[in-house]
Each structure stands twice: as structure tokens, then as C-alpha cells.
Amino acid sequence: MSSPDEAELVRAAELIAGADALLFCAGAGIGVDSGLPDFRGAEGFWRAYPPYRRLGLAFEELADPAHFAADPDLAWGFYGHRMALYRATTPHAGFGVLRRWAASRPARVFTSNVDGQFQRAGFAEDTVLECHGSIHHLQCLAGHGERIWPADGVTVDIDEASMRARPPLPGCPDCGALARPNILMFGDLDWLPARTEEQARRHTRWLRGLRADGARLVVLEIGAGTAVPTVRRHAELAAASSGALIRINTREPAVRHGRGVALALPAAEALRRLSELVEPAGVPAGRRTGHPTPPAGSAGGEVV
């Protein structure tokens, strides 16, 4: 793959340097450089999880809430392994670049990823909107109230040869019934959206505050494809008034209109190269000053 024209990187850096506020819209592609598996297509998923090849199960079939009732050992084998993987993963250096830019002006995150990597990288909880939920939060399978609680301290013992969980499985602290991740899965009618809805309300207030103040918002869309287009659509809508969209995507980088910039690069490389252009003399704080920082801050089948 050829490198994008240096002029495109310069255009993107100029947009970032001149931004009053930044919105980072991230899909699964941002995590690949941290060593997280790429689940695109059955072959990509099976390379990461060979036992599921033997079972003939694709990602979309496993990310189905029906398994928690029909075969909870299978369901928690899949989600328990991923929970442990995400806890053990260190976000790549590109997340640090985003954090530095976010320190100089209002910034928020919109992501379909359920892995919590932005929080691990230092983003405050109230600046992240996880439109498909989070694997680091649980809900009661029996519908015990509307409670959603952190999965801190929850571990799942897994037989990695069969990818099945060994009892005891995570349970509701109130009623003892089986718990499940608070993730919007495929065909999911039982997902409790309250946590994500509160994130979305904060996010919407933030965007409205920026518009009311006339702030220049620049949107960086990173690793978000078209198969499940939630993130891409949000990025395009958020950037619609200014056209200031920077799309970082190795497979589908094209930007259709406006002042948008397409960078056909992996996330970590693109952010490193942009940081070298934006930050040599310190991170610019944007051309406008004195903007209030409004409160921070929706949702289709799961994307990791």
C-alpha cells in the first residue's frame, strides 16, 4: 500500500491545529495496532480463535444473546476470553497522541468498540460515548431491575481448547441469576441501554454547545468501515456543517465531499505522522479562546 501524499497529511494537520474542538470517532481498526485481532470476515475471526473454526461458528453467530440462555458456557467462553484480552492490552501510542490533542481543547470520543481502550489510555469516562456498550459492564440476564454494574474483579475460567467457560459463571449481585455483558449484540432485544443513553445525552449537549458557540469542530474518524456504519455515519453528520473530516482507514479511506481528508494508513502510523506535523512547537490550542466546555458525552450490533 502506497503512502498517502504528504500534502494530505499537511492538510489534516492544519485542520487539527486550527480546531476549537475535536471529536474522535473510532471503529475496530484503531485497536489493531494495539495487537487486538481483526475480526473482519470469518477467516480473520478464525485466525484469532481457531476453536471456533472447528465448530464452524462465525463472530456474528457467537455475538448472539441467545447463547447466554441456551449455552452459557459457550457464551461466557467467548466474552470472558475477550474481557481478559482487553484488560491485558496496552493501547498503542496513537491513543497518547489523541490524549495530548484533547488536553489543549474540548474533545470527546464516539466509538463502537466495547473494549474500553480509550479509558485505559486516560480518557475520562464522561468524555466517551460507547454506542454499543462495554464489555467492562454487566447486566442481569433475568432482567433484575435495570441495574448495570462494573465488571471490576470479575474473572472467567476458560478451557482454551474448547473455548468454553468453567463454572462458576458471573452472576447478578442482587438475585444471583446469570449475568451477561452490557453489550448490544446482534438481534439483541434484552440489552439495557441506560448507561449508553446517558453517555449519548452528554455527547449531544456537547455538540449542541459547540454549534451554539460557533466553535470549529474537526472530526477524526479512525478505523471505522462500512460493514456496520454506525461510527462512519456519526462522523459524517458531526462534520457536515464544516466538512472538516479526517478519515484514517487502510481499506475504505475515501471521503465523498467537503474539506475532508483521506489517509490510507494504519491508525498508529497516521497519528504518529500527524503528531510530528502538529506538535513540533507544542500542541496548538486552537485559534479561538474562551469557549466554554459543555458537558461531555447511538447504537446496531456489536463491533469490537
PDB file of N, CA and C in Angstrom, residues 143-178:
ATOM      1  N   GLY A 143     -33.183  -9.974  33.958  1.00  0.00           N
ATOM      2  CA  GLY A 143     -33.862  -8.687  33.907  1.00  0.00           C
ATOM      3  C   GLY A 143     -34.152  -8.121  35.276  1.00  0.00           C
ATOM      4  N   HIS A 144     -33.271  -8.416  36.241  1.00  0.00           N
ATOM      5  CA  HIS A 144     -33.466  -7.956  37.615  1.00  0.00           C
ATOM      6  C   HIS A 144     -33.297  -6.440  37.655  1.00  0.00           C
ATOM      7  N   GLY A 145     -34.436  -5.729  37.632  1.00  0.00           N
ATOM      8  CA  GLY A 145     -34.374  -4.274  37.595  1.00  0.00           C
ATOM      9  C   GLY A 145     -33.708  -3.795  36.318  1.00  0.00           C
ATOM     10  N   GLU A 146     -33.122  -2.626  36.379  1.00  0.00           N
ATOM     11  CA  GLU A 146     -32.404  -2.050  35.234  1.00  0.00           C
ATOM     12  C   GLU A 146     -30.945  -1.831  35.594  1.00  0.00           C
ATOM     13  N   ARG A 147     -30.442  -2.623  36.523  1.00  0.00           N
ATOM     14  CA  ARG A 147     -29.111  -2.372  37.051  1.00  0.00           C
ATOM     15  C   ARG A 147     -28.022  -2.768  36.067  1.00  0.00           C
ATOM     16  N   ILE A 148     -27.044  -1.875  35.918  1.00  0.00           N
ATOM     17  CA  ILE A 148     -25.826  -2.128  35.157  1.00  0.00           C
ATOM     18  C   ILE A 148     -24.667  -1.871  36.117  1.00  0.00           C
ATOM     19  N   TRP A 149     -23.739  -2.800  36.209  1.00  0.00           N
ATOM     20  CA  TRP A 149     -22.654  -2.637  37.179  1.00  0.00           C
ATOM     21  C   TRP A 149     -21.309  -2.956  36.532  1.00  0.00           C
ATOM     22  N   PRO A 150     -20.217  -2.367  37.087  1.00  0.00           N
ATOM     23  CA  PRO A 150     -18.881  -2.623  36.527  1.00  0.00           C
ATOM     24  C   PRO A 150     -18.480  -4.088  36.715  1.00  0.00           C
ATOM     25  N   ALA A 151     -17.699  -4.593  35.766  1.00  0.00           N
ATOM     26  CA  ALA A 151     -17.203  -5.968  35.832  1.00  0.00           C
ATOM     27  C   ALA A 151     -15.866  -6.046  36.559  1.00  0.00           C
ATOM     28  N   ASP A 152     -15.508  -4.992  37.295  1.00  0.00           N
ATOM     29  CA  ASP A 152     -14.238  -4.988  38.031  1.00  0.00           C
ATOM     30  C   ASP A 152     -14.160  -6.207  38.940  1.00  0.00           C
ATOM     31  N   GLY A 153     -13.048  -6.916  38.854  1.00  0.00           N
ATOM     32  CA  GLY A 153     -12.849  -8.082  39.709  1.00  0.00           C
ATOM     33  C   GLY A 153     -13.485  -9.361  39.201  1.00  0.00           C
ATOM     34  N   VAL A 154     -14.300  -9.270  38.159  1.00  0.00           N
ATOM     35  CA  VAL A 154     -14.935 -10.466  37.589  1.00  0.00           C
ATOM     36  C   VAL A 154     -13.938 -11.174  36.677  1.00  0.00           C
ATOM     37  N   THR A 155     -13.700 -12.441  36.922  1.00  0.00           N
ATOM     38  CA  THR A 155     -12.850 -13.245  36.051  1.00  0.00           C
ATOM     39  C   THR A 155     -13.605 -14.501  35.640  1.00  0.00           C
ATOM     40  N   VAL A 156     -13.258 -15.014  34.477  1.00  0.00           N
ATOM     41  CA  VAL A 156     -13.914 -16.205  33.947  1.00  0.00           C
ATOM     42  C   VAL A 156     -12.838 -17.228  33.615  1.00  0.00           C
ATOM     43  N   ASP A 157     -12.974 -18.420  34.183  1.00  0.00           N
ATOM     44  CA  ASP A 157     -12.029 -19.505  33.921  1.00  0.00           C
ATOM     45  C   ASP A 157     -12.444 -20.197  32.633  1.00  0.00           C
ATOM     46  N   ILE A 158     -11.527 -20.273  31.661  1.00  0.00           N
ATOM     47  CA  ILE A 158     -11.873 -20.760  30.329  1.00  0.00           C
ATOM     48  C   ILE A 158     -10.971 -21.914  29.928  1.00  0.00           C
ATOM     49  N   ASP A 159     -11.567 -22.967  29.378  1.00  0.00           N
ATOM     50  CA  ASP A 159     -10.831 -24.049  28.738  1.00  0.00           C
ATOM     51  C   ASP A 159     -10.530 -23.587  27.313  1.00  0.00           C
ATOM     52  N   GLU A 160      -9.295 -23.196  27.058  1.00  0.00           N
ATOM     53  CA  GLU A 160      -8.979 -22.587  25.765  1.00  0.00           C
ATOM     54  C   GLU A 160      -8.969 -23.590  24.626  1.00  0.00           C
ATOM     55  N   ALA A 161      -8.945 -24.866  24.911  1.00  0.00           N
ATOM     56  CA  ALA A 161      -9.040 -25.859  23.841  1.00  0.00           C
ATOM     57  C   ALA A 161     -10.451 -25.885  23.251  1.00  0.00           C
ATOM     58  N   SER A 162     -11.441 -25.726  24.111  1.00  0.00           N
ATOM     59  CA  SER A 162     -12.833 -25.757  23.642  1.00  0.00           C
ATOM     60  C   SER A 162     -13.467 -24.371  23.623  1.00  0.00           C
ATOM     61  N   MET A 163     -12.776 -23.377  24.224  1.00  0.00           N
ATOM     62  CA  MET A 163     -13.284 -22.016  24.377  1.00  0.00           C
ATOM     63  C   MET A 163     -14.618 -22.002  25.122  1.00  0.00           C
ATOM     64  N   ARG A 164     -14.740 -22.883  26.109  1.00  0.00           N
ATOM     65  CA  ARG A 164     -15.925 -22.900  26.967  1.00  0.00           C
ATOM     66  C   ARG A 164     -15.523 -22.478  28.374  1.00  0.00           C
ATOM     67  N   ALA A 165     -16.415 -21.751  29.039  1.00  0.00           N
ATOM     68  CA  ALA A 165     -16.154 -21.283  30.396  1.00  0.00           C
ATOM     69  C   ALA A 165     -16.458 -22.384  31.402  1.00  0.00           C
ATOM     70  N   ARG A 166     -15.664 -22.382  32.455  1.00  0.00           N
ATOM     71  CA  ARG A 166     -15.908 -23.314  33.553  1.00  0.00           C
ATOM     72  C   ARG A 166     -16.659 -22.569  34.671  1.00  0.00           C
ATOM     73  N   PRO A 167     -17.641 -23.210  35.277  1.00  0.00           N
ATOM     74  CA  PRO A 167     -18.355 -22.582  36.407  1.00  0.00           C
ATOM     75  C   PRO A 167     -17.383 -22.297  37.546  1.00  0.00           C
ATOM     76  N   PRO A 168     -17.705 -21.306  38.393  1.00  0.00           N
ATOM     77  CA  PRO A 168     -18.937 -20.516  38.370  1.00  0.00           C
ATOM     78  C   PRO A 168     -18.867 -19.383  37.342  1.00  0.00           C
ATOM     79  N   LEU A 169     -19.998 -19.085  36.744  1.00  0.00           N
ATOM     80  CA  LEU A 169     -20.089 -18.001  35.775  1.00  0.00           C
ATOM     81  C   LEU A 169     -20.509 -16.719  36.491  1.00  0.00           C
ATOM     82  N   PRO A 170     -20.220 -15.559  35.909  1.00  0.00           N
ATOM     83  CA  PRO A 170     -20.605 -14.295  36.549  1.00  0.00           C
ATOM     84  C   PRO A 170     -22.104 -14.232  36.817  1.00  0.00           C
ATOM     85  N   GLY A 171     -22.454 -13.736  37.990  1.00  0.00           N
ATOM     86  CA  GLY A 171     -23.855 -13.664  38.387  1.00  0.00           C
ATOM     87  C   GLY A 171     -24.252 -12.280  38.847  1.00  0.00           C
ATOM     88  N   CYS A 172     -25.552 -12.061  38.934  1.00  0.00           N
ATOM     89  CA  CYS A 172     -26.105 -10.795  39.402  1.00  0.00           C
ATOM     90  C   CYS A 172     -25.860 -10.675  40.910  1.00  0.00           C
ATOM     91  N   PRO A 173     -25.297  -9.579  41.372  1.00  0.00           N
ATOM     92  CA  PRO A 173     -25.043  -9.441  42.810  1.00  0.00           C
ATOM     93  C   PRO A 173     -26.313  -9.289  43.636  1.00  0.00           C
ATOM     94  N   ASP A 174     -27.436  -9.007  42.988  1.00  0.00           N
ATOM     95  CA  ASP A 174     -28.698  -8.830  43.707  1.00  0.00           C
ATOM     96  C   ASP A 174     -29.505 -10.121  43.814  1.00  0.00           C
ATOM     97  N   CYS A 175     -29.664 -10.831  42.681  1.00  0.00           N
ATOM     98  CA  CYS A 175     -30.537 -12.007  42.696  1.00  0.00           C
ATOM     99  C   CYS A 175     -29.801 -13.313  42.438  1.00  0.00           C
ATOM    100  N   GLY A 176     -28.525 -13.247  42.026  1.00  0.00           N
ATOM    101  CA  GLY A 176     -27.754 -14.455  41.788  1.00  0.00           C
ATOM    102  C   GLY A 176     -27.944 -15.079  40.426  1.00  0.00           C
ATOM    103  N   ALA A 177     -28.833 -14.530  39.600  1.00  0.00           N
ATOM    104  CA  ALA A 177     -29.041 -15.061  38.249  1.00  0.00           C
ATOM    105  C   ALA A 177     -27.816 -14.794  37.382  1.00  0.00           C
ATOM    106  N   LEU A 178     -27.725 -15.508  36.267  1.00  0.00           N
ATOM    107  CA  LEU A 178     -26.605 -15.344  35.355  1.00  0.00           C
ATOM    108  C   LEU A 178     -26.519 -13.902  34.865  1.00  0.00           C
TER     109      LEU A 178
END
